[in-house]
mmCIF file of C-alpha atoms in Angstrom:
data_model
loop_
_atom_site.group_PDB
_atom_site.id
_atom_site.type_symbol
_atom_site.label_atom_id
_atom_site.label_comp_id
_atom_site.label_asym_id
_atom_site.label_seq_id
_atom_site.Cartn_x
_atom_site.Cartn_y
_atom_site.Cartn_z
ATOM 1 C CA MET A 14 0.046 0.040 -0.070
ATOM 2 C CA ASN A 15 1.433 3.264 -0.842
ATOM 3 C CA SER A 16 1.948 5.890 2.066
ATOM 4 C CA THR A 17 1.163 9.443 1.006
ATOM 5 C CA LEU A 18 3.004 10.961 3.906
ATOM 6 C CA PRO A 19 5.986 13.075 2.901
ATOM 7 C CA PRO A 20 9.279 11.324 3.509
ATOM 8 C CA SER A 21 11.109 11.867 6.814
ATOM 9 C CA PRO A 22 13.917 14.096 6.920
ATOM 10 C CA GLU A 23 17.164 13.321 7.302
ATOM 11 C CA SER A 24 18.622 12.923 10.500
ATOM 12 C CA GLY A 25 20.051 16.150 11.690
ATOM 13 C CA ALA A 26 17.848 18.047 8.755
ATOM 14 C CA PRO A 27 16.004 21.298 10.030
ATOM 15 C CA ASP A 28 12.338 20.571 10.314
ATOM 16 C CA PRO A 29 10.680 22.394 7.512
ATOM 17 C CA SER A 30 7.880 23.648 9.609
ATOM 18 C CA PHE A 31 10.676 25.448 11.773
ATOM 19 C CA ALA A 32 12.725 26.932 8.942
ATOM 20 C CA PRO A 33 14.463 29.589 9.416
ATOM 21 C CA GLN A 34 12.659 33.308 8.135
ATOM 22 C CA PHE A 35 13.770 34.577 4.877
ATOM 23 C CA GLY A 36 16.784 36.779 5.483
ATOM 24 C CA ALA A 37 17.795 35.443 8.956
ATOM 25 C CA PRO A 38 21.587 34.997 9.190
ATOM 26 C CA GLU A 39 23.019 31.807 8.743
ATOM 27 C CA ASN A 40 23.883 29.558 11.601
ATOM 28 C CA ALA A 41 21.384 31.645 13.718
ATOM 29 C CA ALA A 42 19.742 30.038 16.980
ATOM 30 C CA VAL A 43 16.692 28.613 16.032
ATOM 31 C CA PRO A 44 13.880 30.260 18.605
ATOM 32 C CA THR A 45 12.180 27.908 20.831
ATOM 33 C CA PRO A 46 8.710 27.457 20.093
ATOM 34 C CA PRO A 47 6.350 29.589 22.385
ATOM 35 C CA GLN A 48 4.409 27.409 25.070
ATOM 36 C CA LYS A 49 0.745 27.831 25.872
ATOM 37 C CA LYS A 50 0.396 30.800 28.417
ATOM 38 C CA ARG A 51 -1.223 29.770 32.008
ATOM 39 C CA GLY A 52 -0.771 33.102 33.583
ATOM 40 C CA LYS A 53 -4.635 33.194 34.367
ATOM 41 C CA TRP A 54 -4.479 29.991 36.160
ATOM 42 C CA PHE A 55 -1.442 30.990 38.391
ATOM 43 C CA LEU A 56 -3.208 34.429 39.068
ATOM 44 C CA ALA A 57 -6.338 32.682 40.092
ATOM 45 C CA ALA A 58 -4.525 30.328 42.325
ATOM 46 C CA GLY A 59 -2.205 32.979 43.784
ATOM 47 C CA CYS A 60 -5.563 35.200 44.610
ATOM 48 C CA GLY A 61 -6.830 32.041 46.475
ATOM 49 C CA CYS A 62 -3.741 31.375 48.310
ATOM 50 C CA LEU A 63 -3.670 34.877 49.195
ATOM 51 C CA ALA A 64 -7.216 34.737 50.402
ATOM 52 C CA ILE A 65 -6.765 31.795 52.541
ATOM 53 C CA LEU A 66 -3.566 33.274 53.997
ATOM 54 C CA ALA A 67 -5.349 36.443 54.574
ATOM 55 C CA LEU A 68 -8.243 34.472 56.444
ATOM 56 C CA GLY A 69 -5.401 32.606 58.554
ATOM 57 C CA ILE A 70 -3.755 35.721 59.462
ATOM 58 C CA ALA A 71 -7.290 37.342 60.543
ATOM 59 C CA SER A 72 -7.953 34.190 62.614
ATOM 60 C CA CYS A 73 -4.645 34.049 64.299
ATOM 61 C CA THR A 74 -5.022 38.026 64.884
ATOM 62 C CA ALA A 75 -8.374 37.217 66.450
ATOM 63 C CA ILE A 76 -7.117 34.298 68.416
ATOM 64 C CA VAL A 77 -3.995 36.561 69.565
ATOM 65 C CA ALA A 78 -6.320 39.352 70.371
ATOM 66 C CA THR A 79 -8.708 36.969 72.677
ATOM 67 C CA SER A 80 -5.589 35.659 74.397
ATOM 68 C CA SER A 81 -4.243 39.091 74.913
ATOM 69 C CA SER A 82 -7.717 40.315 76.224
ATOM 70 C CA ASP A 83 -8.150 37.173 78.419
ATOM 71 C CA ASP A 84 -4.448 37.569 79.374
ATOM 72 C CA GLY A 85 -5.502 41.379 80.328
ATOM 73 C CA ASP A 86 -8.312 40.319 82.264
ATOM 74 C CA THR A 87 -6.353 37.581 84.207
ATOM 75 C CA ALA A 88 -3.684 40.203 84.875
ATOM 76 C CA THR A 89 -6.225 42.567 86.109
ATOM 77 C CA THR A 90 -7.917 40.219 88.278
ATOM 78 C CA THR A 91 -4.444 38.981 89.445
ATOM 79 C CA GLU A 92 -3.192 42.637 90.375
ATOM 80 C CA SER A 93 -6.790 43.689 91.979
ATOM 81 C CA ALA A 94 -6.940 40.393 93.862
ATOM 82 C CA PRO A 95 -3.813 41.670 96.120
ATOM 83 C CA GLU A 96 -5.073 44.832 96.345
ATOM 84 C CA ILE A 97 -8.267 43.359 98.167
ATOM 85 C CA THR A 98 -6.336 41.161 100.195
ATOM 86 C CA GLU A 99 -4.220 43.913 101.384
ATOM 87 C CA GLU A 100 -6.727 45.940 102.164
ATOM 88 C CA GLU A 101 -8.530 43.167 104.410
ATOM 89 C CA ASP A 102 -5.223 42.020 105.859
ATOM 90 C CA VAL A 103 -4.606 45.868 106.961
ATOM 91 C CA GLU A 104 -8.161 45.768 108.592
ATOM 92 C CA GLN A 105 -7.608 42.537 110.225
ATOM 93 C CA GLU A 106 -4.209 43.764 111.461
ATOM 94 C CA ALA A 107 -5.799 46.896 112.692
ATOM 95 C CA ALA A 108 -8.436 45.072 114.286
ATOM 96 C CA ASP A 109 -5.930 42.565 115.804
ATOM 97 C CA ASP A 110 -4.091 45.647 117.249
ATOM 98 C CA LEU A 111 -7.133 46.960 119.062
ATOM 99 C CA ASP A 112 -7.840 43.746 120.330
ATOM 100 C CA ASP A 113 -4.501 43.339 121.573
ATOM 101 C CA THR A 114 -4.436 46.945 122.940
ATOM 102 C CA GLU A 115 -7.686 46.176 124.892
ATOM 103 C CA ASP A 116 -6.273 42.870 126.439
ATOM 104 C CA GLU A 117 -3.326 45.007 127.516
ATOM 105 C CA ALA A 118 -5.351 47.860 128.877
ATOM 106 C CA ASP A 119 -7.638 45.240 130.648
ATOM 107 C CA ALA A 120 -4.290 43.636 131.916
ATOM 108 C CA GLU A 121 -2.988 46.464 132.793
ATOM 109 C CA GLU A 122 -6.198 48.184 134.884
ATOM 110 C CA PRO A 123 -5.547 47.333 138.340
ATOM 111 C CA ALA A 124 -8.676 45.862 140.115
ATOM 112 C CA ASP A 125 -11.219 48.106 142.216
ATOM 113 C CA GLU A 126 -9.156 49.535 144.829
ATOM 114 C CA PRO A 127 -11.027 50.377 147.847
ATOM 115 C CA ALA A 128 -11.703 54.318 148.250
ATOM 116 C CA GLU A 129 -8.817 56.160 150.089
ATOM 117 C CA ASP A 130 -9.821 57.369 153.855
ATOM 118 C CA PRO A 131 -10.441 60.795 153.412
ATOM 119 C CA ALA A 132 -9.175 61.387 157.043
ATOM 120 C CA ALA A 133 -5.825 60.223 155.722
ATOM 121 C CA GLU A 134 -5.765 63.415 153.192
ATOM 122 C CA ASP A 135 -3.778 66.087 154.151
ATOM 123 C CA ASP A 136 -6.750 68.442 152.984
ATOM 124 C CA VAL A 137 -9.230 67.148 155.504
ATOM 125 C CA PRO A 138 -10.261 70.237 157.797
ATOM 126 C CA SER A 139 -9.402 69.909 161.265
ATOM 127 C CA GLU A 140 -13.189 70.227 161.961
ATOM 128 C CA TYR A 141 -13.699 67.165 160.168
ATOM 129 C CA THR A 142 -11.137 65.176 162.018
ATOM 130 C CA SER A 143 -12.430 66.027 165.294
ATOM 131 C CA ALA A 144 -16.198 65.049 164.915
ATOM 132 C CA LEU A 145 -14.719 61.761 163.885
ATOM 133 C CA ASN A 146 -12.905 61.474 166.687
ATOM 134 C CA SER A 147 -15.864 62.082 168.824
ATOM 135 C CA ALA A 148 -18.382 59.984 166.904
ATOM 136 C CA GLU A 149 -15.712 57.174 167.680
ATOM 137 C CA THR A 150 -15.890 57.800 171.384
ATOM 138 C CA TYR A 151 -19.604 57.633 171.219
ATOM 139 C CA SER A 152 -19.874 54.582 169.360
ATOM 140 C CA GLU A 153 -17.194 52.577 171.423
ATOM 141 C CA LEU A 154 -17.869 53.640 174.905
ATOM 142 C CA MET A 155 -21.777 54.456 174.785
ATOM 143 C CA HIS A 156 -22.617 51.956 171.843
ATOM 144 C CA MET A 157 -24.702 54.889 170.187
ATOM 145 C CA SER A 158 -26.552 54.383 166.855
ATOM 146 C CA LYS A 159 -25.407 56.318 163.647
ATOM 147 C CA GLN A 160 -28.469 58.634 164.089
ATOM 148 C CA GLY A 161 -27.893 59.218 167.844
ATOM 149 C CA ILE A 162 -24.309 60.127 167.226
ATOM 150 C CA PHE A 163 -25.333 62.658 164.273
ATOM 151 C CA ASP A 164 -27.755 64.272 166.414
ATOM 152 C CA GLN A 165 -25.420 64.432 169.326
ATOM 153 C CA LEU A 166 -22.515 65.946 167.226
ATOM 154 C CA THR A 167 -24.764 68.706 165.842
ATOM 155 C CA SER A 168 -26.948 69.478 168.818
ATOM 156 C CA GLU A 169 -26.755 72.879 170.433
ATOM 157 C CA TYR A 170 -26.562 70.976 173.659
ATOM 158 C CA GLY A 171 -24.192 68.519 172.656
ATOM 159 C CA ASP A 172 -21.020 68.915 170.354
ATOM 160 C CA GLN A 173 -22.265 71.599 168.164
ATOM 161 C CA PHE A 174 -20.320 70.437 164.933
ATOM 162 C CA SER A 175 -21.551 71.521 161.514
ATOM 163 C CA GLU A 176 -23.849 69.169 159.702
ATOM 164 C CA ASP A 177 -21.233 68.496 157.230
ATOM 165 C CA ALA A 178 -18.620 67.716 159.628
ATOM 166 C CA ALA A 179 -20.738 65.205 161.283
ATOM 167 C CA GLN A 180 -22.146 63.489 158.187
ATOM 168 C CA TYR A 181 -18.554 62.931 157.084
ATOM 169 C CA ALA A 182 -17.702 61.608 160.754
ATOM 170 C CA VAL A 183 -20.763 58.956 160.693
ATOM 171 C CA ASP A 184 -20.032 57.940 156.874
ATOM 172 C CA THR A 185 -16.510 57.290 157.873
ATOM 173 C CA LEU A 186 -16.795 55.911 161.052
ATOM 174 C CA GLU A 187 -16.345 52.149 161.066
ATOM 175 C CA ALA A 188 -18.667 50.514 163.544
ATOM 176 C CA ASP A 189 -20.998 47.423 163.997
ATOM 177 C CA TRP A 190 -24.332 48.897 164.521
ATOM 178 C CA ASN A 191 -25.969 45.746 165.105
ATOM 179 C CA ASP A 192 -23.330 45.129 167.873
ATOM 180 C CA ASN A 193 -24.038 48.663 169.317
ATOM 181 C CA ALA A 194 -27.806 47.952 169.389
ATOM 182 C CA LEU A 195 -27.091 44.390 171.170
ATOM 183 C CA LYS A 196 -24.848 46.054 173.853
ATOM 184 C CA SER A 197 -27.456 48.979 174.441
ATOM 185 C CA ALA A 198 -29.947 46.583 174.737
ATOM 186 C CA GLU A 199 -28.009 44.377 177.523
ATOM 187 C CA SER A 200 -27.263 47.579 179.213
ATOM 188 C CA TYR A 201 -31.282 48.266 179.445
ATOM 189 C CA SER A 202 -31.900 44.802 180.705
ATOM 190 C CA GLU A 203 -29.203 44.606 183.416
ATOM 191 C CA SER A 204 -29.429 47.901 184.869
ATOM 192 C CA MET A 205 -33.178 49.299 184.358
ATOM 193 C CA HIS A 206 -34.623 45.594 183.935
ATOM 194 C CA MET A 207 -36.901 46.306 180.994
ATOM 195 C CA SER A 208 -38.981 44.093 179.314
ATOM 196 C CA LYS A 209 -38.365 42.473 175.779
ATOM 197 C CA GLN A 210 -40.738 44.977 173.973
ATOM 198 C CA GLY A 211 -39.905 47.865 176.089
ATOM 199 C CA ILE A 212 -36.159 47.268 175.055
ATOM 200 C CA PHE A 213 -37.231 47.254 171.210
ATOM 201 C CA ASP A 214 -39.384 50.639 171.555
ATOM 202 C CA GLN A 215 -36.266 52.197 173.512
ATOM 203 C CA LEU A 216 -33.696 51.394 170.969
ATOM 204 C CA THR A 217 -36.292 52.287 167.951
ATOM 205 C CA SER A 218 -37.643 55.515 169.261
ATOM 206 C CA GLU A 219 -36.780 58.841 168.136
ATOM 207 C CA TYR A 220 -36.487 59.943 171.643
ATOM 208 C CA GLY A 221 -34.545 57.138 172.426
ATOM 209 C CA GLU A 222 -31.730 55.582 170.647
ATOM 210 C CA GLN A 223 -32.585 55.905 167.109
ATOM 211 C CA PHE A 224 -31.588 52.181 165.981
ATOM 212 C CA THR A 225 -33.406 51.104 162.879
ATOM 213 C CA GLU A 226 -35.859 48.239 163.561
ATOM 214 C CA GLU A 227 -33.639 45.644 161.586
ATOM 215 C CA GLN A 228 -30.993 46.455 164.254
ATOM 216 C CA ALA A 229 -33.278 46.556 167.399
ATOM 217 C CA GLN A 230 -34.783 43.416 166.453
ATOM 218 C CA TYR A 231 -31.161 41.913 165.850
ATOM 219 C CA ALA A 232 -30.607 42.979 169.372
ATOM 220 C CA ILE A 233 -33.581 41.573 171.279
ATOM 221 C CA ASP A 234 -33.339 38.195 169.233
ATOM 222 C CA THR A 235 -29.615 37.953 170.376
ATOM 223 C CA ILE A 236 -29.696 39.215 173.990
ATOM 224 C CA VAL A 237 -29.844 36.411 176.693
ATOM 225 C CA ALA A 238 -32.032 37.747 179.514
ATOM 226 C CA ASP A 239 -34.622 36.235 182.135
ATOM 227 C CA TRP A 240 -37.875 38.285 181.313
ATOM 228 C CA ASN A 241 -39.306 37.046 184.663
ATOM 229 C CA GLN A 242 -36.537 37.757 186.522
ATOM 230 C CA ASN A 243 -36.624 41.397 185.014
ATOM 231 C CA ALA A 244 -40.364 41.809 185.696
ATOM 232 C CA LEU A 245 -39.752 40.781 189.320
ATOM 233 C CA GLU A 246 -36.836 43.248 189.624
ATOM 234 C CA SER A 247 -39.156 46.207 188.595
ATOM 235 C CA ALA A 248 -42.056 44.894 190.709
ATOM 236 C CA ARG A 249 -39.933 45.156 193.805
ATOM 237 C CA SER A 250 -38.832 48.769 192.516
ATOM 238 C CA TYR A 251 -42.447 49.917 192.295
ATOM 239 C CA ARG A 252 -43.123 48.298 195.977
ATOM 240 C CA ASP A 253 -40.169 49.820 197.688
ATOM 241 C CA THR A 254 -40.072 53.066 195.963
ATOM 242 C CA MET A 255 -43.510 54.272 195.244
ATOM 243 C CA ASP A 256 -45.353 51.845 197.640
ATOM 244 C CA MET A 257 -47.897 50.522 195.011
ATOM 245 C CA SER A 258 -50.061 47.675 195.743
ATOM 246 C CA PRO A 259 -49.524 44.291 194.045
ATOM 247 C CA GLU A 260 -52.448 44.670 191.612
ATOM 248 C CA ALA A 261 -51.332 47.974 190.874
ATOM 249 C CA ILE A 262 -47.814 46.642 190.326
ATOM 250 C CA ARG A 263 -49.443 43.904 188.052
ATOM 251 C CA ASP A 264 -51.042 46.333 185.934
ATOM 252 C CA GLN A 265 -47.980 48.713 185.470
ATOM 253 C CA LEU A 266 -45.741 45.690 184.770
ATOM 254 C CA SER A 267 -48.406 44.484 181.855
ATOM 255 C CA SER A 268 -49.670 47.827 180.380
ATOM 256 C CA GLU A 269 -48.824 49.119 177.105
ATOM 257 C CA TYR A 270 -48.184 52.166 178.565
ATOM 258 C CA GLY A 271 -45.772 50.651 181.197
ATOM 259 C CA ASP A 272 -43.488 48.332 181.060
ATOM 260 C CA GLN A 273 -44.682 45.979 178.465
ATOM 261 C CA PHE A 274 -43.837 42.552 180.086
ATOM 262 C CA THR A 275 -46.271 39.841 179.062
ATOM 263 C CA GLN A 276 -49.144 38.916 181.160
ATOM 264 C CA ALA A 277 -47.476 35.612 182.180
ATOM 265 C CA GLU A 278 -44.365 37.661 183.268
ATOM 266 C CA ALA A 279 -46.188 40.207 185.443
ATOM 267 C CA ASP A 280 -48.080 37.480 187.346
ATOM 268 C CA TYR A 281 -44.660 35.862 187.936
ATOM 269 C CA ALA A 282 -43.488 39.007 189.336
ATOM 270 C CA VAL A 283 -46.402 39.580 191.550
ATOM 271 C CA GLU A 284 -46.377 35.861 192.921
ATOM 272 C CA HIS A 285 -42.849 36.044 193.980
ATOM 273 C CA LEU A 286 -42.961 39.583 195.135
ATOM 274 C CA ASP A 287 -42.164 38.723 198.468
ATOM 275 C CA ASP A 288 -39.664 36.031 198.344
#
């Protein structure tokens, strides 16, 4: 079968399709055939890469910004926390110091000390000292009551001290008023042979000793006395000094305006009057 293709060129012979242009110099370099242009694809691909790169950069920037914000908040929180803690520590330290100061003050504060005796002070008037000395004498020798001593000190027929000096004296005087009342009761019983009720009235009377009722009650409850014998001694005195009859003596002994012995005590006295 006969081929219609042209004969192959000889080895080393130039390709007829790339024959040099007329007028080209001999032995000139044969130009390389132009390749197909792919500029549009590279441009599109480059643009895509740039877009992806831009998105990546934006994402990184956002992440960095978020991280920076979180770090800033954390730093703020971390920095703020010590300030609050320091304030609380300062307040706590101040409270602790105040407690320590109060404890030290309580520890240093001396216990309640007894009031100083004004008599020991140099600025006590001499009149006050004299009134106190007189009050001590009335209490120790005559066993008088507090009110009785005050009246004696201020009386125009007594010591005539000022009321201020007398009040200082009875307030400063150290005396057992119950014991004074008891000693006065014993004196009335032994020297005047008074009844129990008669002694109580004498101790509390505003014209008598002026002890309080509590002090007088203590005295007659504590005293050791034979009330029957006291009634008998009083009866004999009425008979010998006033020549009274036995019945008059009985009435005088038991009367509420007389000696105030009990009826039994008055009867005992009259029955033993001649013993």
